[in-house]
Amino acid sequence: MAFLAESLSCIKPSATIAVAQKARELKAAGKDILSLSAGEPDFDTPDNVKSAAIQAIHRGETKYTPVSGIPELRKAIAAKFKRENGLDYKPEQTIIGTGGKQILFNAFMATLDPGDEVIIATPYWVSYPEMVLLIGGTPIFVETNFEDMLKLRPEVLEAAITPKTKWFVFNSPSNPSGATYNHDELKALTDVLVRYPQVHILTDDIYEHLTYGSFNYTTPAQIEPALYDRTLTMNGVSKAYAMTGWRIGYAAGPLPLIKAMDMVQGQQTSGACSIAQWAAVEALNGPQDFVHENKKIFQHRRDLIVNLLNQTQGISCPVPEGAFYVYPSCAELIGKKTSEGKVIETDEDFVTALLEAEGVAVVQGSAFGFSPNFRISYAVSKEVLEEAGKRIQRFCASLH
């Protein structure tokens, strides 16, 4: 329509949301659908967090909050960064948004001018480049490969930096791949970034608490103190505490940036939901047993789905160290035909045919800038994963 902004023409709808919605619609129509598309824990929010929200309602904590968040939550966030990441932030260096997406969007809105470049490694979370494009920035994609477990090499990062580079977006553990950088791998990247003072780091740590085995999590400003003044460290309560619908994301960073983000948010949504903020205070300050117990469950699920996929004809799946996703390759199946004679030419063809034939909803790798692959979320029950694995095996075996 003529009155719509031209900037909308350069962005795409969220593929992960689109697949999840299609799966819901098919299920509502009576189809037998197993959805492995949503990045959402299937656990319920912990009882102590729900109780804190109820108590906040009874106390009358139902009014507008300061734009950057209630003081109690900003204090809890600063304490969390000190306790878990060894990072010293004052409460005024923190900000709370309506989910992690708003934090990221506000950071870009507050800093990007037309033509500014933002380095994003592939595969990437679907919203990073679309946010940059909507604001007028230029996403610069840098490639990873399976030989490196989909982790960015420092020389590839350095080759992408130009005088126009304003941000490097870093996501570990990664959505969609689950790739996680150890201390030495992250230090190699921060060593590059130290040499380019015009580059700021936006680190998305939302899956911080979902790492497996003996992995020891670190974040860029923790690894390299010289980057402290140009790093925005973003996190949230949605994944670790099963609080996706509460819509609370947060970040800490340089005070001038936080103030600029506050100004943007003040003209946008103002403060996040007061009740959800009080619930987040309890999530961060309260018992952490929920996080540790559910991490074990996620690790068992990861091992189950990786095993099932690697027993599937034409599928190769690395073992990720974090998040609750696997990102298998379907390269060997490209060019094959379904039982109806349709040629699988792309990973999007693969996921569409899988959904139609077996009712398993996954997300095509092209949505994340890395093909031919697909993303599976294993934030579902063991029974669903087992059945989905059988259906995927059956479908792949039917291709010829």
Short mmCIF file of C-alpha atoms in Angstrom, two decimals:
data_model
loop_
_atom_site.label_atom_id
_atom_site.label_comp_id
_atom_site.label_asym_id
_atom_site.label_seq_id
_atom_site.Cartn_x
_atom_site.Cartn_y
_atom_site.Cartn_z
CA MET A 1 0.00 0.00 0.00
CA ALA A 2 1.25 3.47 -0.90
CA PHE A 3 1.21 4.87 2.63
CA LEU A 4 3.49 2.16 4.09
CA ALA A 5 7.12 3.04 4.80
CA GLU A 6 9.69 2.10 2.17
CA SER A 7 11.89 0.66 4.93
CA LEU A 8 9.43 -2.21 5.32
CA SER A 9 10.25 -3.42 1.83
CA CYS A 10 13.76 -4.47 2.88
CA ILE A 11 12.80 -6.67 5.83
CA LYS A 12 11.18 -10.08 6.10
CA PRO A 13 8.72 -11.51 8.64
CA SER A 14 10.26 -13.69 11.34
CA ALA A 15 10.57 -17.18 9.88
CA THR A 16 10.55 -18.84 13.30
CA ILE A 17 7.31 -17.11 14.26
CA ALA A 18 5.82 -17.92 10.84
CA VAL A 19 6.58 -21.65 11.13
CA ALA A 20 5.26 -21.79 14.70
CA GLN A 21 2.06 -20.05 13.61
CA LYS A 22 1.58 -22.40 10.66
CA ALA A 23 2.04 -25.39 12.98
CA ARG A 24 -0.58 -23.98 15.38
CA GLU A 25 -3.04 -23.43 12.53
CA LEU A 26 -2.59 -26.98 11.19
CA LYS A 27 -3.00 -28.39 14.68
CA ALA A 28 -6.17 -26.34 15.20
CA ALA A 29 -7.47 -27.75 11.92
CA GLY A 30 -7.13 -31.26 13.33
CA LYS A 31 -3.76 -32.22 11.83
CA ASP A 32 -1.31 -34.33 13.84
CA ILE A 33 1.53 -31.83 14.18
CA LEU A 34 4.73 -32.03 16.17
CA SER A 35 6.20 -28.54 16.41
CA LEU A 36 9.96 -28.29 16.92
CA SER A 37 10.12 -24.68 15.78
CA ALA A 38 9.60 -22.50 18.85
CA GLY A 39 12.51 -21.23 20.93
CA GLU A 40 10.55 -21.57 24.15
CA PRO A 41 11.10 -23.86 27.15
CA ASP A 42 8.18 -26.22 27.74
CA PHE A 43 8.62 -25.96 31.52
CA ASP A 44 6.33 -23.82 33.63
CA THR A 45 7.63 -20.69 35.35
CA PRO A 46 8.97 -21.58 38.84
CA ASP A 47 6.45 -21.32 41.67
CA ASN A 48 8.53 -18.85 43.68
CA VAL A 49 8.56 -16.48 40.69
CA LYS A 50 4.80 -16.78 40.21
CA SER A 51 4.28 -16.16 43.94
CA ALA A 52 6.41 -13.02 43.77
CA ALA A 53 4.21 -11.70 40.96
CA ILE A 54 1.03 -12.43 42.92
CA GLN A 55 2.44 -10.70 45.99
CA ALA A 56 3.36 -7.69 43.85
CA ILE A 57 -0.24 -7.47 42.64
CA HIS A 58 -1.55 -7.62 46.21
CA ARG A 59 0.91 -4.87 47.22
CA GLY A 60 -0.51 -2.68 44.48
CA GLU A 61 2.64 -2.67 42.32
CA THR A 62 0.46 -1.96 39.30
CA LYS A 63 1.49 1.54 38.29
CA TYR A 64 3.84 2.90 35.64
CA THR A 65 7.48 2.17 36.37
CA PRO A 66 10.57 4.22 35.51
CA VAL A 67 11.47 3.76 31.84
CA SER A 68 14.69 1.85 32.59
CA GLY A 69 13.02 -0.35 35.20
CA ILE A 70 12.25 -0.51 38.91
CA PRO A 71 15.26 0.14 41.18
CA GLU A 72 14.94 -3.30 42.77
CA LEU A 73 15.35 -5.09 39.44
CA ARG A 74 18.19 -2.86 38.26
CA LYS A 75 19.98 -3.63 41.52
CA ALA A 76 19.33 -7.37 41.05
CA ILE A 77 20.70 -7.21 37.50
CA ALA A 78 23.88 -5.46 38.64
CA ALA A 79 24.29 -8.10 41.36
CA LYS A 80 23.75 -10.89 38.81
CA PHE A 81 26.47 -9.55 36.51
CA LYS A 82 28.89 -9.30 39.44
CA ARG A 83 28.02 -12.72 40.87
CA GLU A 84 27.93 -14.75 37.66
CA ASN A 85 30.12 -12.83 35.21
CA GLY A 86 32.58 -10.88 37.32
CA LEU A 87 31.37 -7.62 35.76
CA ASP A 88 31.00 -4.45 37.84
CA TYR A 89 27.98 -2.39 36.79
CA LYS A 90 26.14 0.19 38.82
CA PRO A 91 22.34 -0.11 38.76
CA GLU A 92 22.15 3.05 36.65
CA GLN A 93 24.20 1.26 33.98
CA THR A 94 21.38 -1.26 33.50
CA ILE A 95 18.13 -1.12 31.57
CA ILE A 96 15.06 -3.36 31.42
CA GLY A 97 13.02 -3.79 28.25
CA THR A 98 9.96 -5.66 27.09
CA GLY A 99 11.98 -8.72 26.14
CA GLY A 100 15.47 -9.03 24.78
CA LYS A 101 14.27 -7.96 21.33
CA GLN A 102 13.45 -4.48 22.59
CA ILE A 103 16.86 -4.17 24.22
CA LEU A 104 18.58 -4.99 20.92
CA PHE A 105 16.29 -2.79 18.85
CA ASN A 106 16.73 0.18 21.16
CA ALA A 107 20.51 -0.21 21.11
CA PHE A 108 20.52 -0.13 17.31
CA MET A 109 18.00 2.72 17.21
CA ALA A 110 20.13 4.78 19.60
CA THR A 111 23.39 4.30 17.69
CA LEU A 112 22.96 3.49 13.99
CA ASP A 113 23.04 6.06 11.22
CA PRO A 114 22.34 5.18 7.57
CA GLY A 115 25.28 3.24 6.16
CA ASP A 116 26.70 2.15 9.51
CA GLU A 117 27.76 -1.49 9.35
CA VAL A 118 26.90 -4.27 11.79
CA ILE A 119 28.89 -7.51 11.61
CA ILE A 120 26.76 -10.64 12.08
CA ALA A 121 28.08 -14.20 11.88
CA THR A 122 26.11 -16.87 10.03
CA PRO A 123 24.04 -18.72 11.00
CA TYR A 124 22.32 -15.90 12.89
CA TRP A 125 19.12 -15.35 14.83
CA VAL A 126 16.56 -14.19 12.30
CA SER A 127 15.88 -10.77 13.87
CA TYR A 128 19.42 -9.34 13.97
CA PRO A 129 19.70 -8.29 10.30
CA GLU A 130 16.06 -7.22 10.05
CA MET A 131 16.45 -4.84 12.99
CA VAL A 132 19.58 -3.34 11.44
CA LEU A 133 17.91 -2.92 8.04
CA LEU A 134 14.76 -1.37 9.49
CA ILE A 135 16.83 1.34 11.19
CA GLY A 136 18.89 2.02 8.06
CA GLY A 137 22.08 0.22 8.94
CA THR A 138 23.90 -2.34 6.81
CA PRO A 139 24.28 -5.93 8.05
CA ILE A 140 27.62 -7.47 7.08
CA PHE A 141 27.48 -11.26 7.14
CA VAL A 142 30.57 -13.30 7.96
CA GLU A 143 30.62 -17.03 7.39
CA THR A 144 31.36 -19.93 9.68
CA ASN A 145 31.62 -23.60 8.68
CA PHE A 146 30.91 -27.06 10.01
CA GLU A 147 34.62 -27.85 10.34
CA ASP A 148 34.80 -25.13 13.04
CA MET A 149 31.50 -26.22 14.64
CA LEU A 150 29.88 -23.05 13.22
CA LYS A 151 32.14 -20.76 15.27
CA LEU A 152 33.59 -17.55 13.86
CA ARG A 153 37.32 -17.47 13.16
CA PRO A 154 39.18 -14.32 14.33
CA GLU A 155 40.75 -13.72 10.90
CA VAL A 156 37.30 -13.80 9.28
CA LEU A 157 36.03 -11.25 11.80
CA GLU A 158 39.04 -8.97 11.21
CA ALA A 159 38.62 -9.11 7.43
CA ALA A 160 35.04 -7.84 7.76
CA ILE A 161 35.86 -4.75 9.84
CA THR A 162 35.85 -1.43 7.98
CA PRO A 163 35.85 2.23 9.07
CA LYS A 164 32.03 2.03 8.85
CA THR A 165 31.74 -0.86 11.32
CA LYS A 166 29.82 0.26 14.40
CA TRP A 167 28.73 -3.03 16.02
CA PHE A 168 29.79 -6.64 16.16
CA VAL A 169 26.87 -8.83 17.26
CA PHE A 170 28.01 -11.82 19.30
CA ASN A 171 25.66 -14.62 20.37
CA SER A 172 26.93 -17.50 22.50
CA PRO A 173 25.37 -20.01 22.95
CA SER A 174 24.03 -19.46 19.48
CA ASN A 175 20.52 -19.46 18.18
CA PRO A 176 20.19 -21.40 15.84
CA SER A 177 23.29 -23.59 16.07
CA GLY A 178 23.92 -24.00 19.79
CA ALA A 179 27.58 -23.15 19.12
CA THR A 180 29.38 -21.94 22.24
CA TYR A 181 32.79 -20.27 22.51
CA ASN A 182 35.22 -21.36 25.20
CA HIS A 183 37.63 -18.96 26.89
CA ASP A 184 40.41 -19.25 24.31
CA GLU A 185 38.08 -19.03 21.31
CA LEU A 186 36.43 -15.91 22.71
CA LYS A 187 39.80 -14.38 23.66
CA ALA A 188 40.92 -14.75 20.03
CA LEU A 189 37.93 -12.68 18.94
CA THR A 190 38.33 -10.02 21.63
CA ASP A 191 42.01 -9.68 20.71
CA VAL A 192 40.85 -8.59 17.26
CA LEU A 193 38.23 -6.19 18.59
CA VAL A 194 40.69 -4.43 20.91
CA ARG A 195 42.56 -3.24 17.81
CA TYR A 196 39.50 -1.43 16.37
CA PRO A 197 38.23 1.21 18.80
CA GLN A 198 35.33 2.23 16.54
CA VAL A 199 33.72 -1.20 16.90
CA HIS A 200 31.27 -1.80 19.74
CA ILE A 201 30.19 -5.25 20.88
CA LEU A 202 26.57 -6.23 21.37
CA THR A 203 26.65 -9.59 23.11
CA ASP A 204 23.44 -11.60 23.31
CA ASP A 205 23.86 -13.87 26.34
CA ILE A 206 20.22 -15.01 26.56
CA TYR A 207 21.21 -18.72 26.58
CA GLU A 208 24.01 -18.24 29.12
CA HIS A 209 22.65 -20.78 31.60
CA LEU A 210 22.05 -23.48 28.99
CA THR A 211 25.51 -24.94 28.47
CA TYR A 212 26.34 -28.59 28.90
CA GLY A 213 29.00 -30.90 30.24
CA SER A 214 32.00 -29.17 31.79
CA PHE A 215 31.67 -26.02 29.68
CA ASN A 216 32.58 -22.83 31.56
CA TYR A 217 30.64 -19.81 30.28
CA THR A 218 32.32 -16.45 29.69
CA THR A 219 31.20 -13.21 28.05
CA PRO A 220 33.31 -10.68 26.05
CA ALA A 221 33.65 -7.87 28.61
CA GLN A 222 34.62 -10.48 31.19
CA ILE A 223 37.35 -11.91 28.94
CA GLU A 224 38.75 -8.52 27.86
CA PRO A 225 38.32 -5.62 30.33
CA ALA A 226 39.58 -3.20 27.65
CA LEU A 227 36.23 -3.73 25.87
CA TYR A 228 34.12 -2.89 28.93
CA ASP A 229 33.36 0.67 27.81
CA ARG A 230 32.18 -0.40 24.37
CA THR A 231 30.23 -3.56 25.18
CA LEU A 232 26.50 -3.88 25.74
CA THR A 233 25.84 -7.16 27.53
CA MET A 234 22.24 -8.30 26.96
CA ASN A 235 20.41 -11.07 28.78
CA GLY A 236 16.93 -11.91 30.05
CA VAL A 237 14.81 -14.25 32.10
CA SER A 238 12.87 -15.92 29.29
CA LYS A 239 15.02 -18.98 28.52
CA ALA A 240 16.70 -19.82 31.83
CA TYR A 241 13.60 -19.29 33.98
CA ALA A 242 10.88 -20.32 31.47
CA MET A 243 9.46 -16.80 31.50
CA THR A 244 9.00 -16.13 27.78
CA GLY A 245 5.54 -14.61 28.14
CA TRP A 246 6.58 -12.29 30.95
CA ARG A 247 8.60 -10.29 28.39
CA ILE A 248 11.59 -9.14 30.43
CA GLY A 249 14.98 -8.56 28.85
CA TYR A 250 17.80 -6.53 30.31
CA ALA A 251 21.26 -5.22 29.56
CA ALA A 252 24.19 -3.40 31.10
CA GLY A 253 26.73 -1.19 29.42
CA PRO A 254 28.31 2.26 29.19
CA LEU A 255 26.18 4.90 30.90
CA PRO A 256 25.87 7.19 27.83
CA LEU A 257 24.49 4.28 25.78
CA ILE A 258 22.07 3.24 28.53
CA LYS A 259 20.79 6.83 28.78
CA ALA A 260 20.30 6.96 25.00
CA MET A 261 18.40 3.67 25.06
CA ASP A 262 16.28 5.02 27.92
CA MET A 263 15.40 8.03 25.78
CA VAL A 264 14.38 5.82 22.85
CA GLN A 265 12.30 3.58 25.09
CA GLY A 266 10.71 6.58 26.76
CA GLN A 267 9.16 7.58 23.44
CA GLN A 268 8.30 3.99 22.56
CA THR A 269 6.83 1.76 25.30
CA SER A 270 8.10 3.37 28.51
CA GLY A 271 8.70 0.90 31.33
CA ALA A 272 8.14 -2.85 31.06
CA CYS A 273 5.23 -4.50 32.88
CA SER A 274 5.50 -3.77 36.61
CA ILE A 275 4.33 -7.23 37.71
CA ALA A 276 6.75 -8.99 35.36
CA GLN A 277 9.60 -6.87 36.72
CA TRP A 278 8.88 -7.95 40.28
CA ALA A 279 8.75 -11.56 39.12
CA ALA A 280 12.17 -11.08 37.48
CA VAL A 281 13.58 -9.75 40.77
CA GLU A 282 12.71 -13.06 42.38
CA ALA A 283 14.05 -15.04 39.42
CA LEU A 284 17.46 -13.38 39.69
CA ASN A 285 17.68 -13.14 43.48
CA GLY A 286 15.86 -16.34 44.47
CA PRO A 287 16.87 -20.03 44.47
CA GLN A 288 18.54 -21.20 41.27
CA ASP A 289 17.69 -24.93 41.60
CA PHE A 290 15.20 -24.68 38.72
CA VAL A 291 17.93 -23.60 36.31
CA HIS A 292 20.32 -26.41 37.23
CA GLU A 293 17.68 -29.15 37.23
CA ASN A 294 16.25 -28.21 33.86
CA LYS A 295 19.66 -27.87 32.28
CA LYS A 296 20.16 -31.59 32.93
CA ILE A 297 16.85 -32.35 31.23
CA PHE A 298 17.83 -30.26 28.21
CA GLN A 299 21.15 -32.09 27.94
CA HIS A 300 19.38 -35.48 27.89
CA ARG A 301 17.06 -34.19 25.17
CA ARG A 302 19.97 -32.87 23.16
CA ASP A 303 21.70 -36.24 23.27
CA LEU A 304 18.49 -37.99 22.26
CA ILE A 305 17.73 -35.86 19.20
CA VAL A 306 21.35 -35.74 18.00
CA ASN A 307 21.49 -39.55 18.17
CA LEU A 308 18.20 -39.91 16.27
CA LEU A 309 19.25 -37.43 13.57
CA ASN A 310 22.65 -39.01 13.05
CA GLN A 311 20.89 -42.33 12.46
CA THR A 312 18.81 -40.68 9.72
CA GLN A 313 19.60 -41.22 6.06
CA GLY A 314 21.15 -38.08 4.53
CA ILE A 315 21.28 -36.06 7.77
CA SER A 316 24.43 -34.96 9.62
CA CYS A 317 24.10 -33.26 13.02
CA PRO A 318 26.96 -31.88 15.15
CA VAL A 319 26.64 -31.94 18.94
CA PRO A 320 26.06 -28.39 20.23
CA GLU A 321 27.39 -27.28 23.60
CA GLY A 322 24.59 -24.87 24.45
CA ALA A 323 21.08 -23.46 23.97
CA PHE A 324 18.26 -25.90 23.10
CA TYR A 325 18.70 -26.17 19.36
CA VAL A 326 20.39 -28.48 16.90
CA TYR A 327 21.24 -27.36 13.39
CA PRO A 328 21.65 -30.46 11.18
CA SER A 329 22.71 -30.46 7.55
CA CYS A 330 20.41 -31.91 4.89
CA ALA A 331 22.92 -31.33 2.07
CA GLU A 332 22.89 -35.00 1.03
CA LEU A 333 19.14 -34.83 0.42
CA ILE A 334 19.20 -31.85 -1.94
CA GLY A 335 18.23 -33.03 -5.43
CA LYS A 336 16.23 -36.02 -4.20
CA LYS A 337 12.51 -36.47 -4.83
CA THR A 338 9.57 -37.04 -2.52
CA SER A 339 7.21 -39.96 -3.04
CA GLU A 340 4.97 -37.52 -4.95
CA GLY A 341 7.82 -36.68 -7.31
CA LYS A 342 8.63 -33.19 -5.99
CA VAL A 343 12.34 -32.33 -6.11
CA ILE A 344 13.97 -31.13 -2.87
CA GLU A 345 15.94 -28.18 -4.24
CA THR A 346 16.45 -26.17 -1.02
CA ASP A 347 16.26 -26.58 2.73
CA GLU A 348 12.95 -24.69 2.59
CA ASP A 349 11.64 -27.38 0.21
CA PHE A 350 12.83 -29.98 2.72
CA VAL A 351 11.05 -28.50 5.74
CA THR A 352 7.87 -27.84 3.75
CA ALA A 353 7.75 -31.43 2.47
CA LEU A 354 8.53 -32.77 5.96
CA LEU A 355 5.64 -30.80 7.43
CA GLU A 356 3.23 -31.91 4.72
CA ALA A 357 4.27 -35.57 4.76
CA GLU A 358 4.89 -36.23 8.45
CA GLY A 359 3.52 -33.25 10.37
CA VAL A 360 6.90 -32.24 11.83
CA ALA A 361 7.49 -28.48 11.93
CA VAL A 362 11.12 -27.29 11.85
CA VAL A 363 12.70 -24.08 10.51
CA GLN A 364 14.69 -23.88 7.27
CA GLY A 365 18.34 -22.88 7.47
CA SER A 366 17.93 -20.16 4.85
CA ALA A 367 16.04 -18.12 7.47
CA PHE A 368 19.27 -18.05 9.50
CA GLY A 369 21.57 -17.30 6.56
CA PHE A 370 23.20 -20.75 6.41
CA SER A 371 22.03 -23.56 4.11
CA PRO A 372 21.19 -26.34 3.45
CA ASN A 373 20.28 -26.94 7.08
CA PHE A 374 17.31 -26.81 9.39
CA ARG A 375 16.83 -25.87 13.03
CA ILE A 376 15.17 -28.10 15.59
CA SER A 377 14.22 -26.85 19.03
CA TYR A 378 14.42 -29.65 21.57
CA ALA A 379 12.52 -27.64 24.19
CA VAL A 380 9.80 -30.30 24.05
CA SER A 381 9.19 -33.57 25.86
CA LYS A 382 11.24 -36.72 25.35
CA GLU A 383 8.16 -38.43 23.91
CA VAL A 384 7.67 -35.71 21.29
CA LEU A 385 11.34 -35.83 20.34
CA GLU A 386 11.29 -39.61 19.95
CA GLU A 387 8.21 -39.52 17.74
CA ALA A 388 9.54 -36.60 15.70
CA GLY A 389 12.84 -38.44 15.20
CA LYS A 390 11.00 -41.51 13.89
CA ARG A 391 8.97 -39.37 11.48
CA ILE A 392 12.04 -37.54 10.20
CA GLN A 393 13.80 -40.88 9.65
CA ARG A 394 10.78 -42.23 7.78
CA PHE A 395 10.52 -39.14 5.60
CA CYS A 396 14.21 -39.07 4.70
CA ALA A 397 14.16 -42.78 3.89
CA SER A 398 11.26 -42.17 1.50
CA LEU A 399 13.26 -39.72 -0.64
CA HIS A 400 14.78 -41.13 -3.78
#
